Tab-separated table of C-alpha atoms in Angstrom:
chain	number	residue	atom	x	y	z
I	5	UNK	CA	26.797	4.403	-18.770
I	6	UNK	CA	23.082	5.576	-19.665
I	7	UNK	CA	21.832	1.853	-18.646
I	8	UNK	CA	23.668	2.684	-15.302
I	9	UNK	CA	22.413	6.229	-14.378
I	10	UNK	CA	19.094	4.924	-15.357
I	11	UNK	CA	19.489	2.243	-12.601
I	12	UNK	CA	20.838	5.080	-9.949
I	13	UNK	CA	17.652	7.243	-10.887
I	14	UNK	CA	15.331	4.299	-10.416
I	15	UNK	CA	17.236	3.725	-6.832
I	16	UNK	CA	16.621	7.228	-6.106
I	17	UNK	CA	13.185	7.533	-6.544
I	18	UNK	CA	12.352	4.536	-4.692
I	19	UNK	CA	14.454	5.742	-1.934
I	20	UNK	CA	12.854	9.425	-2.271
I	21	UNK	CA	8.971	7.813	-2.553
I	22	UNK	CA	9.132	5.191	0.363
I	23	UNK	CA	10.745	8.199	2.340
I	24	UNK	CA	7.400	10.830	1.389
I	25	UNK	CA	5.157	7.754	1.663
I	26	UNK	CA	6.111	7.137	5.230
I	27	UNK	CA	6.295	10.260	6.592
I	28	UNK	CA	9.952	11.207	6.629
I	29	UNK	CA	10.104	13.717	4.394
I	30	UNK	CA	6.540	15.083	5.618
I	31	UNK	CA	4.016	17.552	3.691
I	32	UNK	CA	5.238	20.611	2.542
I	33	UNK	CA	8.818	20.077	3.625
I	34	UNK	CA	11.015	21.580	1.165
I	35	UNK	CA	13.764	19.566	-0.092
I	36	UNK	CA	16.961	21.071	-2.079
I	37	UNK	CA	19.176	19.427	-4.480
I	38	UNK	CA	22.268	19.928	-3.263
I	39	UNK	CA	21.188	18.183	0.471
I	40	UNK	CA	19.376	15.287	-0.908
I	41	UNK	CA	22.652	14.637	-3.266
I	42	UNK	CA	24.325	14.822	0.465
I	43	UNK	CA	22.013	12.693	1.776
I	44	UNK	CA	21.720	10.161	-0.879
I	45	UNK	CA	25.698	10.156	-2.040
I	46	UNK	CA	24.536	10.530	-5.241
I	47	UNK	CA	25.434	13.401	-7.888
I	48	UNK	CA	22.187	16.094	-8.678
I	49	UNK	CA	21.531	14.214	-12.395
I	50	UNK	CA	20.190	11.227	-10.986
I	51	UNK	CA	18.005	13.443	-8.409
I	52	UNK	CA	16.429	15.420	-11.160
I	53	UNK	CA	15.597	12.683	-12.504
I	54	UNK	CA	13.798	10.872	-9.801
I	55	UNK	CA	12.241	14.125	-8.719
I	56	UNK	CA	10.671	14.856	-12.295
I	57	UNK	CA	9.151	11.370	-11.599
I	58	UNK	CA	7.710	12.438	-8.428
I	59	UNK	CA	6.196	15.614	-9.707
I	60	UNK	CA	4.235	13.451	-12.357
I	61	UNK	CA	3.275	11.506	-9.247
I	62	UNK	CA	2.287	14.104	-7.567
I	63	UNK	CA	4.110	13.857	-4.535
I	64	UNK	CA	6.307	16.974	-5.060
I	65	UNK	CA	5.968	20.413	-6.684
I	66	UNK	CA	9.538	22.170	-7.705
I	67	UNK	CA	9.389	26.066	-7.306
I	68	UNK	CA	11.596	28.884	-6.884
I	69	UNK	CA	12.064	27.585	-3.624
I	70	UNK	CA	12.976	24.334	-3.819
I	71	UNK	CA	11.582	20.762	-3.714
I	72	UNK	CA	8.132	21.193	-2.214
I	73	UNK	CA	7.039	17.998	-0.592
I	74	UNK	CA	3.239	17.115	-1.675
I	75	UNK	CA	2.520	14.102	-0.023
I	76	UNK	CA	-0.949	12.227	0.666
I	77	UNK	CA	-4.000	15.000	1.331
I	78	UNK	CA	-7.142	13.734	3.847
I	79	UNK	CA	-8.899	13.627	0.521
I	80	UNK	CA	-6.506	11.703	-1.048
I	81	UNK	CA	-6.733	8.799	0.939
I	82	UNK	CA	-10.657	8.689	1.095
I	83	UNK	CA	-10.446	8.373	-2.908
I	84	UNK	CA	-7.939	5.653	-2.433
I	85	UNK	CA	-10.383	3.720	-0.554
I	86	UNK	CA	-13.125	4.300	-2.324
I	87	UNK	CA	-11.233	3.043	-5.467
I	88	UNK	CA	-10.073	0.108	-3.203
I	89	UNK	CA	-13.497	-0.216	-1.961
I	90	UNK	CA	-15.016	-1.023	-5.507
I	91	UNK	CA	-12.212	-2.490	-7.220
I	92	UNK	CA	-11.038	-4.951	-4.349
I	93	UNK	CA	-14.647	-6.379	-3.933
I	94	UNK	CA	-14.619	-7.230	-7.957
I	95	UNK	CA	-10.720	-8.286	-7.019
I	96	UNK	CA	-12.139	-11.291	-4.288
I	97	UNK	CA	-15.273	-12.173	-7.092
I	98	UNK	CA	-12.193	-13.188	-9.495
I	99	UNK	CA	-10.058	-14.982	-6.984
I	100	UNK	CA	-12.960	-17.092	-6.274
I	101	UNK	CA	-12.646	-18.525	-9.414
I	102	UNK	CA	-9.211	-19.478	-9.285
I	103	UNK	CA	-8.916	-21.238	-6.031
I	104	UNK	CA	-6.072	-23.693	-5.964
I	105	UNK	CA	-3.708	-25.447	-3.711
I	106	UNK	CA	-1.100	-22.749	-4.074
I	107	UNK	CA	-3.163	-19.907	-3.572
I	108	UNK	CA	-4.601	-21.660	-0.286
I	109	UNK	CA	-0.762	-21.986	1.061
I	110	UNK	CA	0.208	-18.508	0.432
I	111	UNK	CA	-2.910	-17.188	2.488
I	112	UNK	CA	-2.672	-19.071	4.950
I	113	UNK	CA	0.611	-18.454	5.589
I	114	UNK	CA	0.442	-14.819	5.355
I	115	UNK	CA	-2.889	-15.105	8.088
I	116	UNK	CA	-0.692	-17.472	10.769
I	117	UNK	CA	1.968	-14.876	10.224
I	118	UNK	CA	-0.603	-11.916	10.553
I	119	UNK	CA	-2.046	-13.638	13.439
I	120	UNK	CA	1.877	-14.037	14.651
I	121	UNK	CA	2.807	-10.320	14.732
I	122	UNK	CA	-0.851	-8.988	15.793
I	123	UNK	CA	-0.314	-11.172	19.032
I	124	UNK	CA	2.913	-9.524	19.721
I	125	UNK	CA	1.748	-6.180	18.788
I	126	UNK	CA	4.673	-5.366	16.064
I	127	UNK	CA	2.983	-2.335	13.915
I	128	UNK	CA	5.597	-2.894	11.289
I	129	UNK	CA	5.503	-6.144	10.652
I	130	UNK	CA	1.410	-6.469	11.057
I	131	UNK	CA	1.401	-3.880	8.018
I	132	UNK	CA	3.673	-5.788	6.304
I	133	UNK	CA	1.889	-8.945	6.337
I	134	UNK	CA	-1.728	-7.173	5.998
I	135	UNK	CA	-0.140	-5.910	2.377
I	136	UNK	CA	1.035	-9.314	1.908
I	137	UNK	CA	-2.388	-10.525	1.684
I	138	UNK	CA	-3.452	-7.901	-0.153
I	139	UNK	CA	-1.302	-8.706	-2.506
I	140	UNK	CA	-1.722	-12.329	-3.007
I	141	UNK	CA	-5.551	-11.373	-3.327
I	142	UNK	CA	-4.146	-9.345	-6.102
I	143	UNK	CA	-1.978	-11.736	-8.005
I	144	UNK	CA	-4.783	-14.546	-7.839
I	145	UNK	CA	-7.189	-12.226	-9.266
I	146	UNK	CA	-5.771	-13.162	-12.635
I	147	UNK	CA	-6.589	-9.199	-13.781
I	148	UNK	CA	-3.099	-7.597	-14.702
I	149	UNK	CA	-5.458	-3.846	-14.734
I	150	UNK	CA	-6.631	-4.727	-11.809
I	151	UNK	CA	-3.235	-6.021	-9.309
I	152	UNK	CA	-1.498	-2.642	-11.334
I	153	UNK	CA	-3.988	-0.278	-10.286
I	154	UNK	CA	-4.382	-2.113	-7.007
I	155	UNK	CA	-0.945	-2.402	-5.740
I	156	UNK	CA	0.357	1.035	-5.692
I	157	UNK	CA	-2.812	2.439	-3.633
I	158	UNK	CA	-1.910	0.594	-1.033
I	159	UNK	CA	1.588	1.826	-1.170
I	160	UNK	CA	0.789	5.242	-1.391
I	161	UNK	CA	-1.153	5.198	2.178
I	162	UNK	CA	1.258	2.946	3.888
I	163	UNK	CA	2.512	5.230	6.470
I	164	UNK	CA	-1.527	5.609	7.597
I	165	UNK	CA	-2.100	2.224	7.723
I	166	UNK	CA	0.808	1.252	9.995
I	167	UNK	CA	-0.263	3.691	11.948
I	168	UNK	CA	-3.926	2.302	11.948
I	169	UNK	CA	-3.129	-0.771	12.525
I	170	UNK	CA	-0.506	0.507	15.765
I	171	UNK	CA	-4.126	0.131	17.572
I	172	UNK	CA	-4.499	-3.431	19.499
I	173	UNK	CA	-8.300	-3.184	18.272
I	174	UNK	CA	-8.017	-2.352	14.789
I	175	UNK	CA	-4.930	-5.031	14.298
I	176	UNK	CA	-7.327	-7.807	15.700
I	177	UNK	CA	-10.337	-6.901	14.093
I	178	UNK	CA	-8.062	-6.543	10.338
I	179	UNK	CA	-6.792	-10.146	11.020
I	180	UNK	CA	-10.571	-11.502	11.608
I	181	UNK	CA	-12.114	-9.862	8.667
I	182	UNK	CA	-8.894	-11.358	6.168
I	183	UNK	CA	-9.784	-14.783	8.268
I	184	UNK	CA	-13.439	-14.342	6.775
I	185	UNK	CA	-12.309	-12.798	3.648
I	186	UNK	CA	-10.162	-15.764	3.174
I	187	UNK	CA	-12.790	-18.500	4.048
I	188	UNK	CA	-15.301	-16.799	1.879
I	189	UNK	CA	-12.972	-17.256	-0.770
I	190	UNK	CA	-12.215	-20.919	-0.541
I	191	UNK	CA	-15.908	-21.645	-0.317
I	192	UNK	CA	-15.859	-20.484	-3.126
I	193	UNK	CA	-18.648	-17.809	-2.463
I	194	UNK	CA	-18.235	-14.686	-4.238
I	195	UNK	CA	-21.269	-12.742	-3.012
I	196	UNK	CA	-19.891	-12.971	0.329
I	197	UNK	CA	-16.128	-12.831	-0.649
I	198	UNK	CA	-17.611	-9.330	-1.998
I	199	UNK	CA	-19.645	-8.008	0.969
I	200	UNK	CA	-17.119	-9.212	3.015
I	201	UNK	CA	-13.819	-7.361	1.287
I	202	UNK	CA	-16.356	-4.009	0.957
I	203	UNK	CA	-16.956	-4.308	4.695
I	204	UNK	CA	-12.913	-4.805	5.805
I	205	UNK	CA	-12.074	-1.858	3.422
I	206	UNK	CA	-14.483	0.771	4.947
I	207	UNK	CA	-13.782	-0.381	8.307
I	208	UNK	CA	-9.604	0.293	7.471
I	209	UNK	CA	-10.908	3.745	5.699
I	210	UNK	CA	-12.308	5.246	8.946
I	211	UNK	CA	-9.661	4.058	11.053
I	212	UNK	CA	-7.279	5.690	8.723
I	213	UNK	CA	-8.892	8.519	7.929
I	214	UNK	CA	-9.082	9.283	11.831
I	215	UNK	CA	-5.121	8.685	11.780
I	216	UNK	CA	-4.908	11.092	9.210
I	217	UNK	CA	-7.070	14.056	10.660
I	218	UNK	CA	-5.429	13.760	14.230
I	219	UNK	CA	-2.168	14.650	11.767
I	220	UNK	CA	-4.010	17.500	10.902
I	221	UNK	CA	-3.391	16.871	7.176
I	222	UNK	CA	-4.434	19.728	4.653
């Protein structure tokens, strides 16, 4: 019975996350027990449970009032990038040295399928596949610190990249720089793999950052 409330917490906070991550239970919404039990069909143990995760996450405060929602601040998200924006260059120096026929595959497929949605101008699915070769940039790495410190920073600004990415412009221009990023790489040129990454992630900060101060975020 533990093993299986455990499980139904777990569910609920990923629900609960991916639903303050994207936007739907926006900043500084407050949330109660008894409606997200509602919501959720689930009884109010497993929701504590989930929500004392998220306040160690700091994407809710509880108070006298209720379940403050916390979110992701302006400021947040310029931090995440400039953690991204040193720790994803050192990321593409270490995948350099682990090209291999596999790696090339995934890429490539995640690029065509990139280039696939960008031409059809599907937001959710561009994001999607953007991640996607994040992420395979992160498992190739061959740095376990580095794809666990990498990999939730993305998901924590996922609802301002969609929306970044939304933009004809800034979908195209994300798919060339991966295209570079990605021959870089299997050149096996980690200098430019570098410059390249560093250049792609400031470019994605401002367009985010703009996303995320038309929202007027506190």
């Amino acid at each position: 019975m533990a093993y299986q409330m455990q499980s139904l917490a777990d569910k609920v906070f990923d629900i609960m996350e991916k639903k303050i991550l994207a936007g739907d239970y926006p900043g500084g919404a407050v949330l109660t027990e008894s409606k997200l039990s509602e919501e959720l069909e689930v009884s109010r143990t497993p929701i504590r449970e989930a929500v004392g995760r998220l306040e160690h996450e700091h994407l809710v405060q509880v108070s006298s009032k209720g379940i403050q929602v916390i979110g992701v601040s302006t400021e947040d998200i310029a931090d995440i990038y400039e953690i991204r924006y040193r720790l994803e260059g050192l990321a593409v120096r270490r995948v350099c040295e682990h090209v291999n026929d596999q790696f090339i595959r995934e890429a490539q497929e995640a690029l065509d399928l990139q280039a696939f949605y960008t031409e059809r101008g599907d937001s959710e699915s561009i994001k999607n596949m953007d991640s996607q070769f994040h992420q395979i940039l992160y498992r190739y790495c061959q740095s376990n610190p580095l794809r666990y410190t990498l990999e939730p920073l993305i998901m924590r600004i996922v609802k301002f990249r969609k929306a970044s990415l939304s933009a004809p412009d800034r979908a195209q221009h994300s798919l060339d720089e991966h295209r570079a990023i990605f021959e870089a790489i299997i050149c096996r040129d980690p200098d430019r793999a570098e410059q390249l990454m560093q250049e792609h992630i400031r470019a994605a900060s401002t367009s985010s950052l703009l996303v995320a101060q038309s929202q007027n975020l506190e």
